[in-house]
Tab-separated table of C-alpha atoms in Angstrom:
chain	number	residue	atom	x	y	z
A	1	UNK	CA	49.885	-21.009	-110.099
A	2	UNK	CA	48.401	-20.688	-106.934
A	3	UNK	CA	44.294	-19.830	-106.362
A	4	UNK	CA	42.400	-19.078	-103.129
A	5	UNK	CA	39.020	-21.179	-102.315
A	6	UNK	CA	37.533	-19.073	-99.633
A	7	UNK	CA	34.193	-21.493	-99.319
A	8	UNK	CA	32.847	-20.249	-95.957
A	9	UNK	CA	30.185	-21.947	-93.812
A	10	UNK	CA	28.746	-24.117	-96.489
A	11	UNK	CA	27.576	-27.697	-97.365
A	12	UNK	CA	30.833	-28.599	-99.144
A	13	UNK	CA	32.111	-29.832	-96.066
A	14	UNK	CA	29.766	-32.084	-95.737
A	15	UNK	CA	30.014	-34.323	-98.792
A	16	UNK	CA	30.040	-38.100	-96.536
A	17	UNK	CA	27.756	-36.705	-93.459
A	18	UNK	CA	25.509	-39.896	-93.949
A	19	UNK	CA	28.721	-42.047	-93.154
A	20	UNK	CA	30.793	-39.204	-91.235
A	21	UNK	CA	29.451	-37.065	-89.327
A	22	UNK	CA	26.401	-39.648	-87.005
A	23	UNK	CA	30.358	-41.125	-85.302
A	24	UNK	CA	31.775	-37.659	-84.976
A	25	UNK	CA	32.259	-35.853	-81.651
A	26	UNK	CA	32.230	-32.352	-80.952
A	27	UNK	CA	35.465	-31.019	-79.487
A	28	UNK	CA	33.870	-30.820	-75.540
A	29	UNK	CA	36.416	-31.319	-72.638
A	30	UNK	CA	33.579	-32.991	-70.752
A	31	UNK	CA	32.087	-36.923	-72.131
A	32	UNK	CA	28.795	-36.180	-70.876
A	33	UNK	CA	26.539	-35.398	-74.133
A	34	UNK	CA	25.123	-31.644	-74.271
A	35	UNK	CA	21.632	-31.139	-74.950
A	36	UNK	CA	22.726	-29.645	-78.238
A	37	UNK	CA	24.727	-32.792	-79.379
A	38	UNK	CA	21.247	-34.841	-78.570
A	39	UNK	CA	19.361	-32.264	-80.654
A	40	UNK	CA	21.630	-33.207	-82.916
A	41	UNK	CA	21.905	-36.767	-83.018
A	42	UNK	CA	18.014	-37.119	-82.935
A	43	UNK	CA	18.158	-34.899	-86.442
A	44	UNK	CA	20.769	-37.345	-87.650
A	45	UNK	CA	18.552	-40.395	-86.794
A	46	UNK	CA	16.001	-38.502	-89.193
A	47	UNK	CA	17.974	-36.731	-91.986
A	48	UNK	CA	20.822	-38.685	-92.424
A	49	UNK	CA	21.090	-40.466	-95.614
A	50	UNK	CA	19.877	-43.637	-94.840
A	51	UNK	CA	21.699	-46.846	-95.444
A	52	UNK	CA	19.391	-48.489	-97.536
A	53	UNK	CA	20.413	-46.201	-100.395
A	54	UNK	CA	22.995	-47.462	-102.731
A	55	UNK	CA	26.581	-46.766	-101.688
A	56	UNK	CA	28.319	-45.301	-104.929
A	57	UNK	CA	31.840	-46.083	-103.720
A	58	UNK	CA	31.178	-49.304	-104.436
A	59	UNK	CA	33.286	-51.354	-107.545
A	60	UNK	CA	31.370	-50.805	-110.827
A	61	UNK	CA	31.754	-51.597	-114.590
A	62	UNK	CA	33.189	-48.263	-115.479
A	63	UNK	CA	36.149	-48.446	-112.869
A	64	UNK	CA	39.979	-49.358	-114.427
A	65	UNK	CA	41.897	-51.761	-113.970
A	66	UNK	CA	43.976	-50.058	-111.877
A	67	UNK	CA	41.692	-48.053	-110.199
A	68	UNK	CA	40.268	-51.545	-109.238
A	69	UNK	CA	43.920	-52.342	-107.875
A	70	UNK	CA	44.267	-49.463	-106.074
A	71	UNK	CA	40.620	-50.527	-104.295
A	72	UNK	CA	41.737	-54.009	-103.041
A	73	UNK	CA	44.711	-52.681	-101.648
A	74	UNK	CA	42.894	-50.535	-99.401
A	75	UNK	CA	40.097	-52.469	-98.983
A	76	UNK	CA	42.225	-55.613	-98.224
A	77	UNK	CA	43.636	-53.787	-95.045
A	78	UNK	CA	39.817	-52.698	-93.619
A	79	UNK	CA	40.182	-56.438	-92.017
A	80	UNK	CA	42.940	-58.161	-90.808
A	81	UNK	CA	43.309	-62.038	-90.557
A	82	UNK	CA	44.004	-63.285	-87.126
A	83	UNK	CA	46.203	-67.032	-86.929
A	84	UNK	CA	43.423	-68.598	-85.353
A	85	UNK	CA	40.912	-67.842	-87.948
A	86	UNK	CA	37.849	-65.206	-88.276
A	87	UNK	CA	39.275	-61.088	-88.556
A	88	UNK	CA	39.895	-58.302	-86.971
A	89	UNK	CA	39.300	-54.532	-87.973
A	90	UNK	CA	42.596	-53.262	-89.815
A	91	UNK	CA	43.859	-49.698	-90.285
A	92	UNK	CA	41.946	-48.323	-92.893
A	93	UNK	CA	37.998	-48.163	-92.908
A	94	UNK	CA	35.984	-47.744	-96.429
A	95	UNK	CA	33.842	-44.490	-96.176
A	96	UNK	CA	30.731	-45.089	-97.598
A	97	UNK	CA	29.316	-42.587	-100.327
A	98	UNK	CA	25.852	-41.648	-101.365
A	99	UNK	CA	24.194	-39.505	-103.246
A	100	UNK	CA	22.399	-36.873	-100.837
A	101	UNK	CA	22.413	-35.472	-97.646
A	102	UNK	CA	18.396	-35.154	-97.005
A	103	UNK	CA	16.058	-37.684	-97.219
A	104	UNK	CA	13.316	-36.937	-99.660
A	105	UNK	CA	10.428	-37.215	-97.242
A	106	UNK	CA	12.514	-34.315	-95.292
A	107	UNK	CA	12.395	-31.648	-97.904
A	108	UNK	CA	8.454	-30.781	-96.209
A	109	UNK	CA	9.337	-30.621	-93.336
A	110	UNK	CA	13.189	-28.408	-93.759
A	111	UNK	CA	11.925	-26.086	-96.353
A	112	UNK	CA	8.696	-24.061	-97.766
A	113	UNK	CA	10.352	-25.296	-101.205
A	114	UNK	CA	9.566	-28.770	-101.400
A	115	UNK	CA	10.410	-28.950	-104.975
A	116	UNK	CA	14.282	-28.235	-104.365
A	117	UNK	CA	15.195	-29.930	-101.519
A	118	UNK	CA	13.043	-33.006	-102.957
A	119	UNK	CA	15.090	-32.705	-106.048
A	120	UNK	CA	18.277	-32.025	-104.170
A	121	UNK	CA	21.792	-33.921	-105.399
A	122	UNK	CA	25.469	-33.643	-103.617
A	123	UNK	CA	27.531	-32.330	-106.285
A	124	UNK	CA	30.137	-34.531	-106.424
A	125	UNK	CA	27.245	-37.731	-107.116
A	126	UNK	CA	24.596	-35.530	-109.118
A	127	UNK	CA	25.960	-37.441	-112.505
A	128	UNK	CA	24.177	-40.897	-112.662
A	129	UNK	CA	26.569	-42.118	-115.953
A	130	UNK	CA	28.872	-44.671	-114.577
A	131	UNK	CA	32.664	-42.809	-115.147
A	132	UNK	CA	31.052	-40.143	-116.832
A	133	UNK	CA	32.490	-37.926	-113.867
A	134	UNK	CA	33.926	-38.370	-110.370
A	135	UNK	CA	34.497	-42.059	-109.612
A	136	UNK	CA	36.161	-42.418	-106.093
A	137	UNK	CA	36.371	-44.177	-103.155
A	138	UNK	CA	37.727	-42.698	-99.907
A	139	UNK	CA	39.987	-44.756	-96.866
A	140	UNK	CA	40.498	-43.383	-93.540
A	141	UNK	CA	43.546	-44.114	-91.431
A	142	UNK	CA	42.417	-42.848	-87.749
A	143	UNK	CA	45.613	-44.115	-85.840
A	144	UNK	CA	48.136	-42.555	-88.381
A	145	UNK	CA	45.231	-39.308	-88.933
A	146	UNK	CA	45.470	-39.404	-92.556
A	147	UNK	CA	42.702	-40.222	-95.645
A	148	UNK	CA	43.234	-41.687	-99.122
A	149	UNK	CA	40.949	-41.301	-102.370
A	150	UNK	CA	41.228	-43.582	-105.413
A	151	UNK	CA	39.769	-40.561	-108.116
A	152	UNK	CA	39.193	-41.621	-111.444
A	153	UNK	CA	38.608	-38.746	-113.859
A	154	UNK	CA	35.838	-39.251	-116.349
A	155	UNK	CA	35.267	-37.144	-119.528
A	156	UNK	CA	32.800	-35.276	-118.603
A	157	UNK	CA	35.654	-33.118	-116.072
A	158	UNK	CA	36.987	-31.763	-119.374
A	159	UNK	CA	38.836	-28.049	-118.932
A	160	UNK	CA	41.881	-27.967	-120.696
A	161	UNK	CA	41.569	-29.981	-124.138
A	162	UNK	CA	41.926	-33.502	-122.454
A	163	UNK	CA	42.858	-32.721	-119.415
A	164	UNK	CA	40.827	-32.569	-115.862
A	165	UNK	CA	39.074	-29.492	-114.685
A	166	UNK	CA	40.868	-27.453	-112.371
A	167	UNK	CA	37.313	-26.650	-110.342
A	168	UNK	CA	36.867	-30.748	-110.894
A	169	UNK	CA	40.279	-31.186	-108.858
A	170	UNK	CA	39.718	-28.694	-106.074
A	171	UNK	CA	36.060	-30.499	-105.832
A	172	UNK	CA	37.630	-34.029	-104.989
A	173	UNK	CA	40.550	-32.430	-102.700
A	174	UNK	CA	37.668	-30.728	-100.250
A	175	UNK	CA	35.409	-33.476	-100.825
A	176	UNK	CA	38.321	-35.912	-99.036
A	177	UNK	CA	39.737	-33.138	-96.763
A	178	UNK	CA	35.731	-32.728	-95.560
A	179	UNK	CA	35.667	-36.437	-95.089
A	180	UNK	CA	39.233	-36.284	-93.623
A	181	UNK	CA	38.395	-32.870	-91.106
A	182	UNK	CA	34.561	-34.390	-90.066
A	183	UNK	CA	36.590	-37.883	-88.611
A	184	UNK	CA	39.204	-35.720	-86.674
A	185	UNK	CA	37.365	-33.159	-85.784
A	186	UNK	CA	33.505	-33.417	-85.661
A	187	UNK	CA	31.164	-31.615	-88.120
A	188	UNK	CA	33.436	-29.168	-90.182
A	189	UNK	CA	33.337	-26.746	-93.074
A	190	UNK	CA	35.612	-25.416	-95.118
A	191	UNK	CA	37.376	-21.873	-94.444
A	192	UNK	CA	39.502	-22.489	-97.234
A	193	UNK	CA	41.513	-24.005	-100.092
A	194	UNK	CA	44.898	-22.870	-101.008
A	195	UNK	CA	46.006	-24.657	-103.882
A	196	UNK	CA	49.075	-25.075	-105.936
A	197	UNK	CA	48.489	-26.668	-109.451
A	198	UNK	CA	52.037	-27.797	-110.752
A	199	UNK	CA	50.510	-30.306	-113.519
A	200	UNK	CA	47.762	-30.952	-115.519
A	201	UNK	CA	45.535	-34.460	-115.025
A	202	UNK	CA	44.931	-36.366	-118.489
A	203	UNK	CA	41.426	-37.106	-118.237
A	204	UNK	CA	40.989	-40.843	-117.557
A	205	UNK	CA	43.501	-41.301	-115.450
A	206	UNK	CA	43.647	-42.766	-111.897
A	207	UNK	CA	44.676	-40.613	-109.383
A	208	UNK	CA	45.653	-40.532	-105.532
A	209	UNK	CA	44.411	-38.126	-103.264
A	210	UNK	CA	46.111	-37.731	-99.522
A	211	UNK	CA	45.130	-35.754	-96.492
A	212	UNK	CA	47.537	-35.418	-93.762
A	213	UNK	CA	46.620	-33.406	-90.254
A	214	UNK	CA	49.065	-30.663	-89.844
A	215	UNK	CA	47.604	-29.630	-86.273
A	216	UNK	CA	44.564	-28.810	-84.645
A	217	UNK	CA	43.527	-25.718	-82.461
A	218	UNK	CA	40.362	-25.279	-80.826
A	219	UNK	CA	37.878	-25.258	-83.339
A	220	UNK	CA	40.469	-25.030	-86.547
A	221	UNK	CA	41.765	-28.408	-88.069
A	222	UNK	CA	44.949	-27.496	-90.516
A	223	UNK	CA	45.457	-30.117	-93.067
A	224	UNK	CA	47.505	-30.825	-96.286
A	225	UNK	CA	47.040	-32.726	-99.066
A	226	UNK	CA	48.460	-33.623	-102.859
A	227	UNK	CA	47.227	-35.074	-105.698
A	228	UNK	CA	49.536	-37.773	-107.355
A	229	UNK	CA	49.612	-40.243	-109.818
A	230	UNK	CA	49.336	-44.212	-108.566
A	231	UNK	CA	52.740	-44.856	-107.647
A	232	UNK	CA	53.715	-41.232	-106.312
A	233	UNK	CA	56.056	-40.357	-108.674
A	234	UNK	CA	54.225	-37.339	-109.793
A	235	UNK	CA	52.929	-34.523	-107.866
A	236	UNK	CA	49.689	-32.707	-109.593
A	237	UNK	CA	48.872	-30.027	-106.874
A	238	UNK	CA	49.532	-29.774	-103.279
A	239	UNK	CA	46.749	-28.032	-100.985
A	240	UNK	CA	46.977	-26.095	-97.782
A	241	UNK	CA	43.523	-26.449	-96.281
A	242	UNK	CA	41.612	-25.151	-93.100
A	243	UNK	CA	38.421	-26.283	-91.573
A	244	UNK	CA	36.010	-25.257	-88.614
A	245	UNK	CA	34.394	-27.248	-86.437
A	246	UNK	CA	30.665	-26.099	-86.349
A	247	UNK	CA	27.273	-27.100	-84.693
A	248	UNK	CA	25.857	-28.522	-87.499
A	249	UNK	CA	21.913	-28.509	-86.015
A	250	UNK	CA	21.750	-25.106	-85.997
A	251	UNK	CA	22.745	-24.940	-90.080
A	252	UNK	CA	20.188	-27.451	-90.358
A	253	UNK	CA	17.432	-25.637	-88.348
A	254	UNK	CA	17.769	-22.798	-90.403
A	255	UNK	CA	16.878	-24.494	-93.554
């Protein structure tokens, strides 16, 4: 069964911007920076999610065994040891994940409605219950342009009786493809989703998610990905996804 996502120009690209998007860089054939990218970078100095609030990709209490495996592996490649001592950056970099884009001091200043924006939650980290929900960790490979996510799929993603959420699924694929589009390409949204869903996801389980590039052109970054289970023996759904590269100040002027 196959189901079309057309999301548009909306926030669900954006699911890591207070890791992401600060390092990304507009496609521009020139390196001087445009007076829009320093608009822009000033308005990530002050809306960003700010580091001092608690990463949630983090190791906690409610994450499996294997889901902890899974996270060393990854992690253990973010540094590599040199022969002569001390380390070096490896492959894969950690993406740190929080729990909102704005700041709650910002929500006066971005919108009439203070009460919202003050109150405002990404999605995917709105559920405080440790694996209640979406527990995940994301790994970028820039040199090889692909992304990882360790998923584990709390109870609380119910659809089918004991079985994951299709909507829950196609939430962590664009959450990582965001993640995965935003480090290739700059800020990015999604156009859309194509997914094929060729098995169902016992809740509980630990799951790997993989974005690959496919190509790039102009402002459009192609990408697949496929949900599998730990060793990659079995294929859940595979995804055809597109995103746009977009000027993310003036989205965020308009608010």
């Amino acid at each position: 069964m196959q189901t079309m996502t057309r999301l548009g120009p909306t926030l669900k690209g954006f699911h890591h911007f207070g890791s992401v998007l600060p390092k990304a860089t507009p496609l521009r054939s020139t390196s001087e920076p445009t007076s829009s990218t320093l608009v822009w970078t000033r308005r990530v100095q002050t809306t960003s999610c700010s580091f001092k609030l608690k990463d949630l990709s983090l190791p906690n209490s409610s994450w499996s065994s294997e889901m902890m495996r899974l996270y060393e592996h990854y992690n253990n490649q973010c540094k590599v040891e040199l022969e002569g001592g001390g380390k070096r950056e490896g492959p894969w970099k950690r993406m740190p994940s929080y729990d909102r884009f704005f700041k709650k001091e910002d929500s006066g200043r971005l919108s009439s409605d203070k009460t919202i924006l003050s109150k405002a939650r990404l999605f995917i980290r709105s559920i405080r219950e440790l694996g209640a929900a979406f527990e995940f960790v994301i790994f970028n490979n820039s040199k090889e342009q692909k992304c990882v996510g360790i998923f584990q799929c709390g109870p609380l993603l119910e659809g089918p009786p004991g079985h994951v959420h299709g909507g829950a699924i196609a939430t962590m694929i664009d959450t990582l493809a965001g993640v995965h589009a935003n480090q290739l390409s700059g800020s990015s949204v999604t156009v859309y989703l194509n997914i094929t869903y060729h098995s169902p996801i016992p809740l509980g389980s630990t799951v790997l998610i993989e974005s690959s590039l496919d190509k790039k052109e102009g402002r459009k970054t192609f990408l697949s990905c496929k949900v599998t289970n730990t060793d990659g023996s079995k294929v859940y759904t595979e995804t055809a996804a597109l995103f746009l590269f977009i000027e993310i100040h003036n989205l965020i002027q308009e608010l």
